[in-house]
PDB file of C-alpha atoms in Angstrom:
ATOM      1  CA  MET F 185       6.580 -17.013  11.861  1.00  0.00           C
ATOM      2  CA  MET F 186       9.556 -15.184  10.326  1.00  0.00           C
ATOM      3  CA  LYS F 187      11.853 -15.727   7.349  1.00  0.00           C
ATOM      4  CA  LEU F 188      15.066 -13.863   6.676  1.00  0.00           C
ATOM      5  CA  LYS F 189      15.455 -12.012   3.403  1.00  0.00           C
ATOM      6  CA  GLN F 190      18.515 -10.017   2.453  1.00  0.00           C
ATOM      7  CA  ASN F 191      18.479  -6.970   4.788  1.00  0.00           C
ATOM      8  CA  GLN F 192      14.927  -7.802   5.900  1.00  0.00           C
ATOM      9  CA  THR F 193      12.979 -10.201   8.092  1.00  0.00           C
ATOM     10  CA  ARG F 194       9.676 -11.340   6.616  1.00  0.00           C
ATOM     11  CA  THR F 195       6.827 -11.767   9.071  1.00  0.00           C
ATOM     12  CA  TYR F 196       3.752 -13.950   8.599  1.00  0.00           C
ATOM     13  CA  ASP F 197       0.372 -14.100  10.295  1.00  0.00           C
ATOM     14  CA  GLY F 198      -1.255 -17.228  11.727  1.00  0.00           C
ATOM     15  CA  ASP F 199      -2.658 -18.161   8.293  1.00  0.00           C
ATOM     16  CA  GLY F 200       0.793 -18.103   6.667  1.00  0.00           C
ATOM     17  CA  TYR F 201       0.212 -14.800   4.841  1.00  0.00           C
ATOM     18  CA  LYS F 202       3.096 -12.312   4.602  1.00  0.00           C
ATOM     19  CA  LYS F 203       2.239  -9.253   6.699  1.00  0.00           C
ATOM     20  CA  ARG F 204       2.465  -6.046   4.632  1.00  0.00           C
ATOM     21  CA  ALA F 205       1.446  -2.407   4.918  1.00  0.00           C
ATOM     22  CA  ALA F 206       0.973   0.320   2.310  1.00  0.00           C
ATOM     23  CA  CYS F 207      -0.431   3.834   1.873  1.00  0.00           C
ATOM     24  CA  LEU F 208      -2.489   5.616  -0.714  1.00  0.00           C
ATOM     25  CA  CYS F 209      -0.360   8.784  -0.619  1.00  0.00           C
ATOM     26  CA  PHE F 210      -2.450  11.827  -1.512  1.00  0.00           C
ATOM     27  CA  LYS F 211      -1.107  15.227  -2.563  1.00  0.00           C
ATOM     28  CA  ASN F 212      -3.567  16.985  -0.227  1.00  0.00           C
ATOM     29  CA  GLU F 213      -6.775  16.489   1.732  1.00  0.00           C
ATOM     30  CA  SER F 214      -8.933  16.623  -1.409  1.00  0.00           C
ATOM     31  CA  GLU F 215      -7.681  13.040  -2.040  1.00  0.00           C
ATOM     32  CA  GLU F 216      -7.825  13.467  -5.824  1.00  0.00           C
ATOM     33  CA  GLU F 217      -4.166  12.904  -6.780  1.00  0.00           C
ATOM     34  CA  VAL F 218      -2.177   9.928  -5.536  1.00  0.00           C
ATOM     35  CA  LEU F 219       1.539   9.178  -5.675  1.00  0.00           C
ATOM     36  CA  LEU F 220       2.673   5.897  -7.249  1.00  0.00           C
ATOM     37  CA  VAL F 221       6.252   4.635  -7.466  1.00  0.00           C
ATOM     38  CA  SER F 222       8.093   2.602 -10.069  1.00  0.00           C
ATOM     39  CA  SER F 223       8.370  -1.118  -9.375  1.00  0.00           C
ATOM     40  CA  SER F 224      11.813  -2.380  -8.356  1.00  0.00           C
ATOM     41  CA  ARG F 225      11.269  -5.545 -10.464  1.00  0.00           C
ATOM     42  CA  HIS F 226       9.670  -3.803 -13.471  1.00  0.00           C
ATOM     43  CA  PRO F 227      10.823  -0.132 -13.543  1.00  0.00           C
ATOM     44  CA  ASP F 228       8.400   0.701 -16.368  1.00  0.00           C
ATOM     45  CA  LYS F 229       5.391  -0.260 -14.182  1.00  0.00           C
ATOM     46  CA  TRP F 230       3.808   1.726 -11.337  1.00  0.00           C
ATOM     47  CA  ILE F 231       2.889   0.407  -7.877  1.00  0.00           C
ATOM     48  CA  VAL F 232       1.457   1.607  -4.564  1.00  0.00           C
ATOM     49  CA  PRO F 233       4.302   2.169  -2.073  1.00  0.00           C
ATOM     50  CA  GLY F 234       4.335  -0.449   0.662  1.00  0.00           C
ATOM     51  CA  GLY F 235       6.134  -3.525   1.883  1.00  0.00           C
ATOM     52  CA  GLY F 236       6.670  -6.111   4.561  1.00  0.00           C
ATOM     53  CA  MET F 237       6.152  -5.518   8.245  1.00  0.00           C
ATOM     54  CA  GLU F 238       9.065  -6.043  10.601  1.00  0.00           C
ATOM     55  CA  PRO F 239       8.749  -8.277  13.688  1.00  0.00           C
ATOM     56  CA  ASP F 240       6.535  -6.676  16.361  1.00  0.00           C
ATOM     57  CA  GLU F 241       5.857  -3.671  14.102  1.00  0.00           C
ATOM     58  CA  GLU F 242       2.315  -2.299  14.027  1.00  0.00           C
ATOM     59  CA  PRO F 243       0.735  -1.992  10.550  1.00  0.00           C
ATOM     60  CA  ASN F 244       0.351   1.804  10.745  1.00  0.00           C
ATOM     61  CA  VAL F 245       4.024   2.233  11.710  1.00  0.00           C
ATOM     62  CA  ALA F 246       5.135  -0.107   8.894  1.00  0.00           C
ATOM     63  CA  ALA F 247       3.001   1.814   6.376  1.00  0.00           C
ATOM     64  CA  VAL F 248       4.626   5.153   7.267  1.00  0.00           C
ATOM     65  CA  ARG F 249       8.134   3.618   7.210  1.00  0.00           C
ATOM     66  CA  GLU F 250       7.573   1.939   3.831  1.00  0.00           C
ATOM     67  CA  VAL F 251       6.279   5.060   2.062  1.00  0.00           C
ATOM     68  CA  CYS F 252       9.224   7.073   3.348  1.00  0.00           C
ATOM     69  CA  GLU F 253      11.649   4.398   2.053  1.00  0.00           C
ATOM     70  CA  GLU F 254       9.913   3.759  -1.290  1.00  0.00           C
ATOM     71  CA  ALA F 255       8.326   7.107  -2.170  1.00  0.00           C
ATOM     72  CA  GLY F 256      10.359   9.610  -0.165  1.00  0.00           C
ATOM     73  CA  VAL F 257       7.324  11.234   1.445  1.00  0.00           C
ATOM     74  CA  LYS F 258       6.100  11.941   4.964  1.00  0.00           C
ATOM     75  CA  GLY F 259       2.652  12.976   6.037  1.00  0.00           C
ATOM     76  CA  THR F 260      -0.383  12.558   8.230  1.00  0.00           C
ATOM     77  CA  LEU F 261      -1.611   8.982   8.427  1.00  0.00           C
ATOM     78  CA  GLY F 262      -5.377   8.720   8.240  1.00  0.00           C
ATOM     79  CA  ARG F 263      -7.973   6.001   8.027  1.00  0.00           C
ATOM     80  CA  LEU F 264      -7.449   2.331   7.274  1.00  0.00           C
ATOM     81  CA  VAL F 265      -8.938   1.714   3.816  1.00  0.00           C
ATOM     82  CA  GLY F 266      -8.927  -2.055   4.307  1.00  0.00           C
ATOM     83  CA  ILE F 267      -6.946  -5.236   4.691  1.00  0.00           C
ATOM     84  CA  PHE F 268      -6.337  -6.806   1.294  1.00  0.00           C
ATOM     85  CA  GLU F 269      -5.382 -10.407   0.554  1.00  0.00           C
ATOM     86  CA  ASN F 270      -3.431 -11.527  -2.476  1.00  0.00           C
ATOM     87  CA  GLN F 271      -4.052 -15.269  -2.515  1.00  0.00           C
ATOM     88  CA  ASP F 272      -1.594 -15.888  -5.373  1.00  0.00           C
ATOM     89  CA  ARG F 273       1.337 -14.368  -3.478  1.00  0.00           C
ATOM     90  CA  LYS F 274       0.030 -15.136   0.039  1.00  0.00           C
ATOM     91  CA  HIS F 275       0.166 -11.477   1.152  1.00  0.00           C
ATOM     92  CA  ARG F 276      -2.179  -9.663   3.525  1.00  0.00           C
ATOM     93  CA  THR F 277      -1.746  -5.876   3.257  1.00  0.00           C
ATOM     94  CA  TYR F 278      -3.066  -3.159   5.574  1.00  0.00           C
ATOM     95  CA  VAL F 279      -3.751  -0.110   3.390  1.00  0.00           C
ATOM     96  CA  TYR F 280      -4.036   3.387   4.856  1.00  0.00           C
ATOM     97  CA  VAL F 281      -4.654   6.895   3.566  1.00  0.00           C
ATOM     98  CA  LEU F 282      -1.703   9.281   3.974  1.00  0.00           C
ATOM     99  CA  VAL F 283      -1.898  13.006   3.222  1.00  0.00           C
ATOM    100  CA  ILE F 284       1.578  14.152   2.247  1.00  0.00           C
ATOM    101  CA  THR F 285       3.119  17.031   4.180  1.00  0.00           C
ATOM    102  CA  GLU F 286       6.760  16.630   3.094  1.00  0.00           C
ATOM    103  CA  VAL F 287       8.382  15.450  -0.149  1.00  0.00           C
ATOM    104  CA  LEU F 288      12.047  14.481   0.217  1.00  0.00           C
ATOM    105  CA  GLU F 289      14.448  15.464  -2.561  1.00  0.00           C
ATOM    106  CA  ASP F 290      16.523  12.276  -2.243  1.00  0.00           C
ATOM    107  CA  TRP F 291      15.204   9.175  -0.525  1.00  0.00           C
ATOM    108  CA  GLU F 292      16.394   5.629   0.176  1.00  0.00           C
ATOM    109  CA  ASP F 293      15.019   3.872  -2.923  1.00  0.00           C
ATOM    110  CA  SER F 294      15.784   6.745  -5.323  1.00  0.00           C
ATOM    111  CA  VAL F 295      19.433   6.655  -4.282  1.00  0.00           C
ATOM    112  CA  ASN F 296      19.795   2.850  -3.970  1.00  0.00           C
ATOM    113  CA  ILE F 297      17.732   1.544  -6.912  1.00  0.00           C
ATOM    114  CA  GLY F 298      16.724   4.602  -8.951  1.00  0.00           C
ATOM    115  CA  ARG F 299      13.048   4.382  -8.028  1.00  0.00           C
ATOM    116  CA  LYS F 300      10.807   7.072  -9.560  1.00  0.00           C
ATOM    117  CA  ARG F 301       7.526   8.594  -8.345  1.00  0.00           C
ATOM    118  CA  GLU F 302       4.641  10.229 -10.180  1.00  0.00           C
ATOM    119  CA  TRP F 303       1.234  11.778  -9.422  1.00  0.00           C
ATOM    120  CA  PHE F 304      -1.924  10.168 -10.826  1.00  0.00           C
ATOM    121  CA  LYS F 305      -5.632  10.929 -10.699  1.00  0.00           C
ATOM    122  CA  ILE F 306      -7.373   8.010  -8.946  1.00  0.00           C
ATOM    123  CA  ASP F 307      -8.982   6.624 -12.127  1.00  0.00           C
ATOM    124  CA  ASP F 308      -5.635   6.800 -13.947  1.00  0.00           C
ATOM    125  CA  ALA F 309      -3.933   5.005 -11.053  1.00  0.00           C
ATOM    126  CA  ILE F 310      -6.512   2.215 -11.306  1.00  0.00           C
ATOM    127  CA  LYS F 311      -5.830   1.918 -15.051  1.00  0.00           C
ATOM    128  CA  VAL F 312      -2.045   1.644 -14.699  1.00  0.00           C
ATOM    129  CA  LEU F 313      -2.354  -0.914 -11.868  1.00  0.00           C
ATOM    130  CA  GLN F 314      -5.180  -3.051 -13.285  1.00  0.00           C
ATOM    131  CA  CYS F 315      -3.124  -5.349 -15.530  1.00  0.00           C
ATOM    132  CA  HIS F 316      -0.066  -6.119 -13.411  1.00  0.00           C
ATOM    133  CA  LYS F 317      -1.268  -5.297  -9.857  1.00  0.00           C
ATOM    134  CA  PRO F 318      -5.034  -5.978  -9.725  1.00  0.00           C
ATOM    135  CA  VAL F 319      -5.038  -6.258  -5.927  1.00  0.00           C
ATOM    136  CA  GLN F 320      -3.486  -2.785  -5.713  1.00  0.00           C
ATOM    137  CA  ALA F 321      -6.089  -1.472  -8.176  1.00  0.00           C
ATOM    138  CA  SER F 322      -8.716  -2.854  -5.782  1.00  0.00           C
ATOM    139  CA  TYR F 323      -7.316  -0.610  -3.003  1.00  0.00           C
ATOM    140  CA  PHE F 324      -8.624   2.362  -4.984  1.00  0.00           C
ATOM    141  CA  GLU F 325     -11.924   0.686  -5.845  1.00  0.00           C
ATOM    142  CA  THR F 326     -12.511   0.127  -2.129  1.00  0.00           C
ATOM    143  CA  PHE F 327     -11.368   3.689  -1.383  1.00  0.00           C
ATOM    144  CA  LYS F 328     -13.860   5.029  -3.953  1.00  0.00           C
ATOM    145  CA  GLN F 329     -16.697   2.958  -2.446  1.00  0.00           C
ATOM    146  CA  GLY F 330     -16.210   5.079   0.618  1.00  0.00           C
ATOM    147  CA  TYR F 331     -15.185   4.485   4.155  1.00  0.00           C
ATOM    148  CA  LEU F 332     -18.548   5.632   5.511  1.00  0.00           C
ATOM    149  CA  ALA F 333     -20.409   3.057   3.411  1.00  0.00           C
ATOM    150  CA  ASN F 334     -18.990   0.449   5.805  1.00  0.00           C
ATOM    151  CA  ASN F 335     -19.963   2.376   8.960  1.00  0.00           C
ATOM    152  CA  GLY F 336     -16.302   3.111   9.574  1.00  0.00           C
ATOM    153  CA  THR F 337     -15.334  -0.554   9.531  1.00  0.00           C
ATOM    154  CA  PRO F 338     -12.360  -1.468   7.333  1.00  0.00           C
ATOM    155  CA  VAL F 339     -12.909  -3.861   4.460  1.00  0.00           C
ATOM    156  CA  VAL F 340     -10.992  -7.081   3.831  1.00  0.00           C
ATOM    157  CA  ALA F 341     -10.671  -7.715   0.105  1.00  0.00           C
ATOM    158  CA  THR F 342      -9.551 -11.003  -1.372  1.00  0.00           C
ATOM    159  CA  LEU F 343      -8.397 -11.451  -4.955  1.00  0.00           C
ATOM    160  CA  SER F 344      -8.051 -14.964  -6.281  1.00  0.00           C
ATOM    161  CA  GLU F 345      -6.411 -16.339  -9.416  1.00  0.00           C
ATOM    162  CA  ASP F 346      -9.502 -15.654 -11.510  1.00  0.00           C
ATOM    163  CA  LYS F 347      -9.108 -11.957 -10.542  1.00  0.00           C
ATOM    164  CA  ALA F 348     -12.619 -11.839  -9.025  1.00  0.00           C
ATOM    165  CA  SER F 349     -12.795  -9.643  -5.937  1.00  0.00           C
ATOM    166  CA  THR F 350     -14.714 -10.618  -2.849  1.00  0.00           C
ATOM    167  CA  TYR F 351     -15.067  -8.387   0.191  1.00  0.00           C
ATOM    168  CA  ALA F 352     -15.641  -9.095   3.863  1.00  0.00           C
ATOM    169  CA  VAL F 353     -15.788  -6.793   6.853  1.00  0.00           C
ATOM    170  CA  ALA F 354     -12.805  -6.832   9.208  1.00  0.00           C
ATOM    171  CA  ASN F 355     -13.061  -6.713  12.964  1.00  0.00           C
ATOM    172  CA  GLN F 356     -10.421  -3.990  13.242  1.00  0.00           C
ATOM    173  CA  SER F 357     -10.559  -0.222  13.214  1.00  0.00           C
ATOM    174  CA  SER F 358      -7.433   1.896  13.318  1.00  0.00           C
ATOM    175  CA  VAL F 359      -6.784   5.576  12.779  1.00  0.00           C
ATOM    176  CA  SER F 360      -3.520   7.263  13.729  1.00  0.00           C
ATOM    177  CA  SER F 361      -1.830  10.570  13.171  1.00  0.00           C
ATOM    178  CA  ILE F 362       1.881  10.063  12.554  1.00  0.00           C
ATOM    179  CA  ARG F 363       4.481  12.422  11.111  1.00  0.00           C
TER     180      ARG F 363
END
């Protein structure tokens, strides 16, 4: 299913969830500092860069496109951290690790809407996301639990209205290297 949004087509999966992709954008391979961007709706709040998938677009391709648009970075796409559901907003987001190799001086959202970007330690990123983006904070909690703890199988995380997280194992595994 698809819906048209200004300058964008929204795509939905078979369950009616909006298909999204995002990246935890790390400064380097030590994966200690992550880049967050200012929210377009609430410029004083920070978010993980990501957005809707286009029709027939693979999640890993959408993730790389979205971080370039929103954060102005390019890099090496790594492992899938998990597939996260936001039941309140009916979103299902594929979240990947990206190690940044290029930081653009001017990028689409900085020019068009004045979006900002800033580096955070992982625990600080969790703190700034916890109140207004608890599902995004859970990306980092899952990341910290470790990919190997799940035998290399991505995790599906669901966050309901009561903000309680539940996790299930996905049947997908995807790793790509894209620049």
